[in-house]
Amino acid sequence: AGLHGQPGPQGSAGPQGFPGDTGDGSFVFVRHSQDTTTPQCPQRTAKLQDSGYSFMGIQGDTYAAHQDLGSSGSCLRRFNAMPFLFCDIGNSCHYASRNDYSYWLSTNEPMSASMAPFETRDIPSHLSRCVVCESPTPVFAIHSQSQRVPACPDGYDLLWTGYSFVFTSADGGRGDQQSLQSPGSCLEKYHDRPYFHCKDHSHCNYYPNMMTFYLATLDDYTGFEKPKVRTLKAGTQRQYISRCAVCHANLYKQTANGPSAFFAQVKKL
């Protein structure tokens, strides 16, 4: 056999390969039971964290910091009336030493007739549970501003329905606002007292200055007329609170037009 020759010149690039499979998306959201049972993650979603407690936020040194009820930060693994401490520039930190507050989503457990703070042993029965879930597609809320539960757009699955929750107000007029896009703005149950707050030393209760704001139903309005003053008595409130739905895209039945079809459906709501 003869000698090996020199390597030949590099060949030209081949044709572009076929696109690979699309990877799964990851969008984290929270579901709150508003009772003492652990909620389940909806179909086609996965559980990331076992049961936690529905945390709305804190108030410290007269400043408030709220949690989006649709985000994982609103589902704490452990409960404490004072889940935070503060540190000063003197390199010292202080716990449960001020008149600060924490806010929690509640169950429908009745308050005591005397309106006395809960006993420590009674707090669990007033405390909503939650679960952290993962969806392969974005999760969002839509609001009908009517008594009708809105339908998810074509190609999107319904995760749950509820009532359009906007924000709360308590001490000092400081409130806890929910983005109306977030699943946290669509609470599955209507409660007269959807949250309570705790002070130092586990003094938790529903207080008279606590208010809750919901989107109203506007079935009877054209949109450009003076609102009619009404006072809604117990048992009739649900008729005047907007309904909502939480949706996410179903990758298996998405419409051919994709996002444009979604926005066309939203305009019909």
Tab-separated table of N, CA and C in Angstrom, residues 25-112:
chain	number	residue	atom	x	y	z
A	25	GLY	N	-42.643	24.880	29.502
A	25	GLY	CA	-42.541	26.137	30.219
A	25	GLY	C	-42.674	25.904	31.717
A	26	SER	N	-42.459	26.949	32.489
A	26	SER	CA	-42.581	26.838	33.939
A	26	SER	C	-43.104	28.152	34.495
A	27	PHE	N	-44.344	28.155	34.932
A	27	PHE	CA	-44.975	29.329	35.510
A	27	PHE	C	-45.568	28.923	36.857
A	28	VAL	N	-45.108	29.580	37.903
A	28	VAL	CA	-45.485	29.217	39.267
A	28	VAL	C	-46.673	30.067	39.723
A	29	PHE	N	-47.632	29.443	40.373
A	29	PHE	CA	-48.786	30.161	40.920
A	29	PHE	C	-49.237	29.474	42.199
A	30	VAL	N	-50.129	30.141	42.930
A	30	VAL	CA	-50.618	29.613	44.205
A	30	VAL	C	-52.138	29.521	44.170
A	31	ARG	N	-52.635	28.479	44.792
A	31	ARG	CA	-54.080	28.321	44.970
A	31	ARG	C	-54.382	28.309	46.467
A	32	HIS	N	-55.386	29.087	46.877
A	32	HIS	CA	-55.760	29.207	48.287
A	32	HIS	C	-57.124	28.564	48.508
A	33	SER	N	-57.243	27.762	49.565
A	33	SER	CA	-58.501	27.048	49.812
A	33	SER	C	-59.531	27.901	50.542
A	34	GLN	N	-59.076	28.895	51.314
A	34	GLN	CA	-59.944	29.701	52.186
A	34	GLN	C	-60.698	28.839	53.192
A	35	ASP	N	-60.138	27.693	53.503
A	35	ASP	CA	-60.603	26.860	54.606
A	35	ASP	C	-59.405	26.086	55.137
A	36	THR	N	-59.624	25.124	56.003
A	36	THR	CA	-58.507	24.434	56.654
A	36	THR	C	-58.023	23.216	55.880
A	37	THR	N	-58.597	22.944	54.714
A	37	THR	CA	-58.138	21.823	53.896
A	37	THR	C	-57.059	22.296	52.921
A	38	THR	N	-56.174	21.381	52.571
A	38	THR	CA	-55.127	21.705	51.611
A	38	THR	C	-55.700	21.649	50.201
A	39	PRO	N	-55.617	22.728	49.419
A	39	PRO	CA	-56.163	22.692	48.056
A	39	PRO	C	-55.319	21.808	47.146
A	40	GLN	N	-55.920	21.351	46.071
A	40	GLN	CA	-55.223	20.545	45.079
A	40	GLN	C	-54.813	21.417	43.894
A	41	CYS	N	-53.677	21.120	43.301
A	41	CYS	CA	-53.305	21.808	42.071
A	41	CYS	C	-54.261	21.376	40.957
A	42	PRO	N	-54.680	22.291	40.085
A	42	PRO	CA	-55.611	21.930	39.012
A	42	PRO	C	-55.000	20.921	38.039
A	43	GLN	N	-55.853	20.337	37.209
A	43	GLN	CA	-55.391	19.395	36.190
A	43	GLN	C	-54.374	20.056	35.266
A	44	ARG	N	-53.427	19.253	34.790
A	44	ARG	CA	-52.347	19.682	33.905
A	44	ARG	C	-51.421	20.703	34.574
A	45	THR	N	-51.380	20.688	35.889
A	45	THR	CA	-50.386	21.455	36.633
A	45	THR	C	-49.763	20.517	37.661
A	46	ALA	N	-48.601	20.903	38.174
A	46	ALA	CA	-47.871	20.048	39.108
A	46	ALA	C	-47.676	20.762	40.442
A	47	LYS	N	-47.668	19.989	41.518
A	47	LYS	CA	-47.457	20.554	42.854
A	47	LYS	C	-45.964	20.742	43.101
A	48	LEU	N	-45.590	21.946	43.537
A	48	LEU	CA	-44.194	22.242	43.858
A	48	LEU	C	-43.947	22.255	45.360
A	49	GLN	N	-44.939	22.640	46.124
A	49	GLN	CA	-44.777	22.739	47.578
A	49	GLN	C	-46.037	22.239	48.247
A	50	ASP	N	-45.852	21.427	49.290
A	50	ASP	CA	-46.996	20.943	50.048
A	50	ASP	C	-47.683	22.094	50.776
A	51	SER	N	-48.694	21.757	51.515
A	51	SER	CA	-49.552	22.757	52.152
A	51	SER	C	-48.777	23.828	52.910
A	52	GLY	N	-49.238	25.064	52.750
A	52	GLY	CA	-48.710	26.188	53.508
A	52	GLY	C	-49.860	27.021	54.037
A	53	TYR	N	-49.531	28.215	54.503
A	53	TYR	CA	-50.521	29.125	55.074
A	53	TYR	C	-50.594	30.394	54.236
A	54	SER	N	-51.800	30.882	54.018
A	54	SER	CA	-52.060	31.967	53.061
A	54	SER	C	-51.682	33.324	53.656
A	55	PHE	N	-50.516	33.817	53.262
A	55	PHE	CA	-49.905	35.022	53.825
A	55	PHE	C	-50.162	36.210	52.910
A	56	MET	N	-50.742	37.289	53.471
A	56	MET	CA	-51.078	38.464	52.669
A	56	MET	C	-50.044	39.578	52.771
A	57	GLY	N	-49.324	39.666	53.889
A	57	GLY	CA	-48.321	40.716	53.993
A	57	GLY	C	-48.095	41.160	55.421
A	58	ILE	N	-47.322	42.247	55.574
A	58	ILE	CA	-46.965	42.756	56.890
A	58	ILE	C	-47.092	44.273	56.917
A	59	GLN	N	-47.128	44.799	58.116
A	59	GLN	CA	-46.992	46.234	58.326
A	59	GLN	C	-45.977	46.442	59.436
A	60	GLY	N	-44.918	47.180	59.123
A	60	GLY	CA	-43.874	47.448	60.092
A	60	GLY	C	-43.462	48.901	60.051
A	61	ASP	N	-43.353	49.528	61.222
A	61	ASP	CA	-42.969	50.941	61.310
A	61	ASP	C	-43.882	51.798	60.437
A	62	THR	N	-45.157	51.469	60.443
A	62	THR	CA	-46.238	52.141	59.690
A	62	THR	C	-46.161	51.925	58.182
A	63	TYR	N	-45.203	51.142	57.694
A	63	TYR	CA	-45.108	50.861	56.263
A	63	TYR	C	-45.608	49.443	55.988
A	64	ALA	N	-46.345	49.304	54.889
A	64	ALA	CA	-46.928	48.009	54.552
A	64	ALA	C	-46.208	47.385	53.362
A	65	ALA	N	-46.093	46.080	53.394
A	65	ALA	CA	-45.553	45.308	52.270
A	65	ALA	C	-46.502	44.144	52.034
A	66	HIS	N	-47.092	44.090	50.849
A	66	HIS	CA	-48.086	43.058	50.592
A	66	HIS	C	-47.528	41.993	49.667
A	67	GLN	N	-48.203	40.856	49.658
A	67	GLN	CA	-47.876	39.752	48.770
A	67	GLN	C	-48.983	39.592	47.733
A	68	ASP	N	-48.591	39.363	46.494
A	68	ASP	CA	-49.546	38.976	45.460
A	68	ASP	C	-50.038	37.575	45.811
A	69	LEU	N	-51.330	37.404	46.008
A	69	LEU	CA	-51.866	36.101	46.392
A	69	LEU	C	-51.728	35.056	45.296
A	70	GLY	N	-51.296	35.475	44.111
A	70	GLY	CA	-51.034	34.510	43.049
A	70	GLY	C	-49.597	34.048	43.004
A	71	SER	N	-48.720	34.639	43.825
A	71	SER	CA	-47.294	34.314	43.786
A	71	SER	C	-46.922	33.358	44.911
A	72	SER	N	-45.793	32.670	44.738
A	72	SER	CA	-45.370	31.670	45.720
A	72	SER	C	-45.052	32.285	47.075
A	73	GLY	N	-44.739	33.587	47.112
A	73	GLY	CA	-44.454	34.239	48.384
A	73	GLY	C	-45.651	34.357	49.295
A	74	SER	N	-46.848	34.099	48.780
A	74	SER	CA	-48.062	34.192	49.597
A	74	SER	C	-48.414	32.870	50.266
A	75	CYS	N	-47.557	31.872	50.125
A	75	CYS	CA	-47.829	30.555	50.719
A	75	CYS	C	-46.640	30.170	51.595
A	76	LEU	N	-46.685	30.555	52.864
A	76	LEU	CA	-45.589	30.283	53.790
A	76	LEU	C	-45.745	28.893	54.402
A	77	ARG	N	-44.630	28.198	54.533
A	77	ARG	CA	-44.660	26.836	55.071
A	77	ARG	C	-45.069	26.799	56.544
A	78	ARG	N	-44.725	27.866	57.277
A	78	ARG	CA	-45.010	27.890	58.712
A	78	ARG	C	-45.751	29.177	59.068
A	79	PHE	N	-46.582	29.077	60.097
A	79	PHE	CA	-47.314	30.252	60.572
A	79	PHE	C	-46.691	30.770	61.849
A	80	ASN	N	-46.606	32.095	61.950
A	80	ASN	CA	-46.313	32.765	63.204
A	80	ASN	C	-46.952	34.137	63.136
A	81	ALA	N	-47.471	34.609	64.251
A	81	ALA	CA	-48.113	35.921	64.259
A	81	ALA	C	-47.148	37.018	63.832
A	82	MET	N	-45.877	36.850	64.130
A	82	MET	CA	-44.837	37.793	63.709
A	82	MET	C	-43.797	37.028	62.895
A	83	PRO	N	-44.007	36.865	61.585
A	83	PRO	CA	-43.074	36.079	60.772
A	83	PRO	C	-41.839	36.858	60.330
A	84	PHE	N	-41.610	38.061	60.881
A	84	PHE	CA	-40.483	38.887	60.446
A	84	PHE	C	-39.853	39.584	61.651
A	85	LEU	N	-38.626	40.071	61.462
A	85	LEU	CA	-37.943	40.901	62.449
A	85	LEU	C	-37.334	42.088	61.724
A	86	PHE	N	-36.844	43.071	62.465
A	86	PHE	CA	-36.205	44.214	61.818
A	86	PHE	C	-34.830	44.444	62.430
A	87	CYS	N	-33.930	44.966	61.612
A	87	CYS	CA	-32.548	45.213	62.022
A	87	CYS	C	-32.225	46.693	61.842
A	88	ASP	N	-31.447	47.250	62.770
A	88	ASP	CA	-31.098	48.667	62.696
A	88	ASP	C	-29.623	48.838	62.345
A	89	ILE	N	-29.206	50.089	62.194
A	89	ILE	CA	-27.825	50.354	61.777
A	89	ILE	C	-26.830	50.118	62.902
A	90	GLY	N	-27.310	49.854	64.113
A	90	GLY	CA	-26.424	49.543	65.229
A	90	GLY	C	-26.069	48.072	65.302
A	91	ASN	N	-26.325	47.346	64.205
A	91	ASN	CA	-25.994	45.921	64.122
A	91	ASN	C	-26.794	45.094	65.135
A	92	SER	N	-28.022	45.538	65.385
A	92	SER	CA	-28.919	44.809	66.276
A	92	SER	C	-30.217	44.506	65.542
A	93	CYS	N	-30.759	43.345	65.799
A	93	CYS	CA	-32.039	42.955	65.214
A	93	CYS	C	-33.043	42.710	66.337
A	94	HIS	N	-34.297	43.007	66.063
A	94	HIS	CA	-35.326	42.961	67.097
A	94	HIS	C	-36.532	42.179	66.578
A	95	TYR	N	-37.048	41.311	67.433
A	95	TYR	CA	-38.168	40.457	67.047
A	95	TYR	C	-39.329	40.638	68.029
A	96	ALA	N	-40.520	40.836	67.485
A	96	ALA	CA	-41.752	40.942	68.284
A	96	ALA	C	-41.625	41.982	69.385
A	97	SER	N	-41.002	43.103	69.061
A	97	SER	CA	-40.790	44.137	70.076
A	97	SER	C	-41.479	45.446	69.720
A	98	ARG	N	-42.309	45.440	68.670
A	98	ARG	CA	-42.983	46.662	68.241
A	98	ARG	C	-44.460	46.364	68.002
A	99	ASN	N	-45.207	47.401	67.713
A	99	ASN	CA	-46.631	47.230	67.428
A	99	ASN	C	-46.826	47.034	65.923
A	100	ASP	N	-46.278	45.933	65.401
A	100	ASP	CA	-46.369	45.623	63.979
A	100	ASP	C	-47.464	44.580	63.744
A	101	TYR	N	-47.749	44.309	62.464
A	101	TYR	CA	-48.860	43.433	62.118
A	101	TYR	C	-48.461	42.457	61.010
A	102	SER	N	-49.134	41.329	61.004
A	102	SER	CA	-49.098	40.431	59.848
A	102	SER	C	-50.537	40.152	59.433
A	103	TYR	N	-50.731	39.902	58.132
A	103	TYR	CA	-52.078	39.733	57.571
A	103	TYR	C	-52.179	38.371	56.885
A	104	TRP	N	-53.304	37.696	57.105
A	104	TRP	CA	-53.478	36.325	56.620
A	104	TRP	C	-54.876	36.151	56.029
A	105	LEU	N	-54.943	35.377	54.948
A	105	LEU	CA	-56.240	35.022	54.373
A	105	LEU	C	-56.950	34.079	55.342
A	106	SER	N	-58.248	34.263	55.494
A	106	SER	CA	-58.979	33.535	56.536
A	106	SER	C	-59.886	32.449	55.962
A	107	THR	N	-60.419	31.656	56.868
A	107	THR	CA	-61.490	30.711	56.563
A	107	THR	C	-62.820	31.408	56.860
A	108	ASN	N	-63.899	30.650	56.834
A	108	ASN	CA	-65.210	31.218	57.162
A	108	ASN	C	-65.604	30.920	58.608
A	109	GLU	N	-64.615	30.605	59.434
A	109	GLU	CA	-64.870	30.337	60.853
A	109	GLU	C	-65.468	31.582	61.514
A	110	PRO	N	-66.577	31.445	62.243
A	110	PRO	CA	-67.192	32.628	62.864
A	110	PRO	C	-66.268	33.280	63.886
A	111	MET	N	-66.359	34.590	63.991
A	111	MET	CA	-65.623	35.299	65.019
A	111	MET	C	-66.377	35.178	66.338
A	112	SER	N	-65.680	35.382	67.434
A	112	SER	CA	-66.312	35.265	68.744
A	112	SER	C	-67.314	36.399	68.952
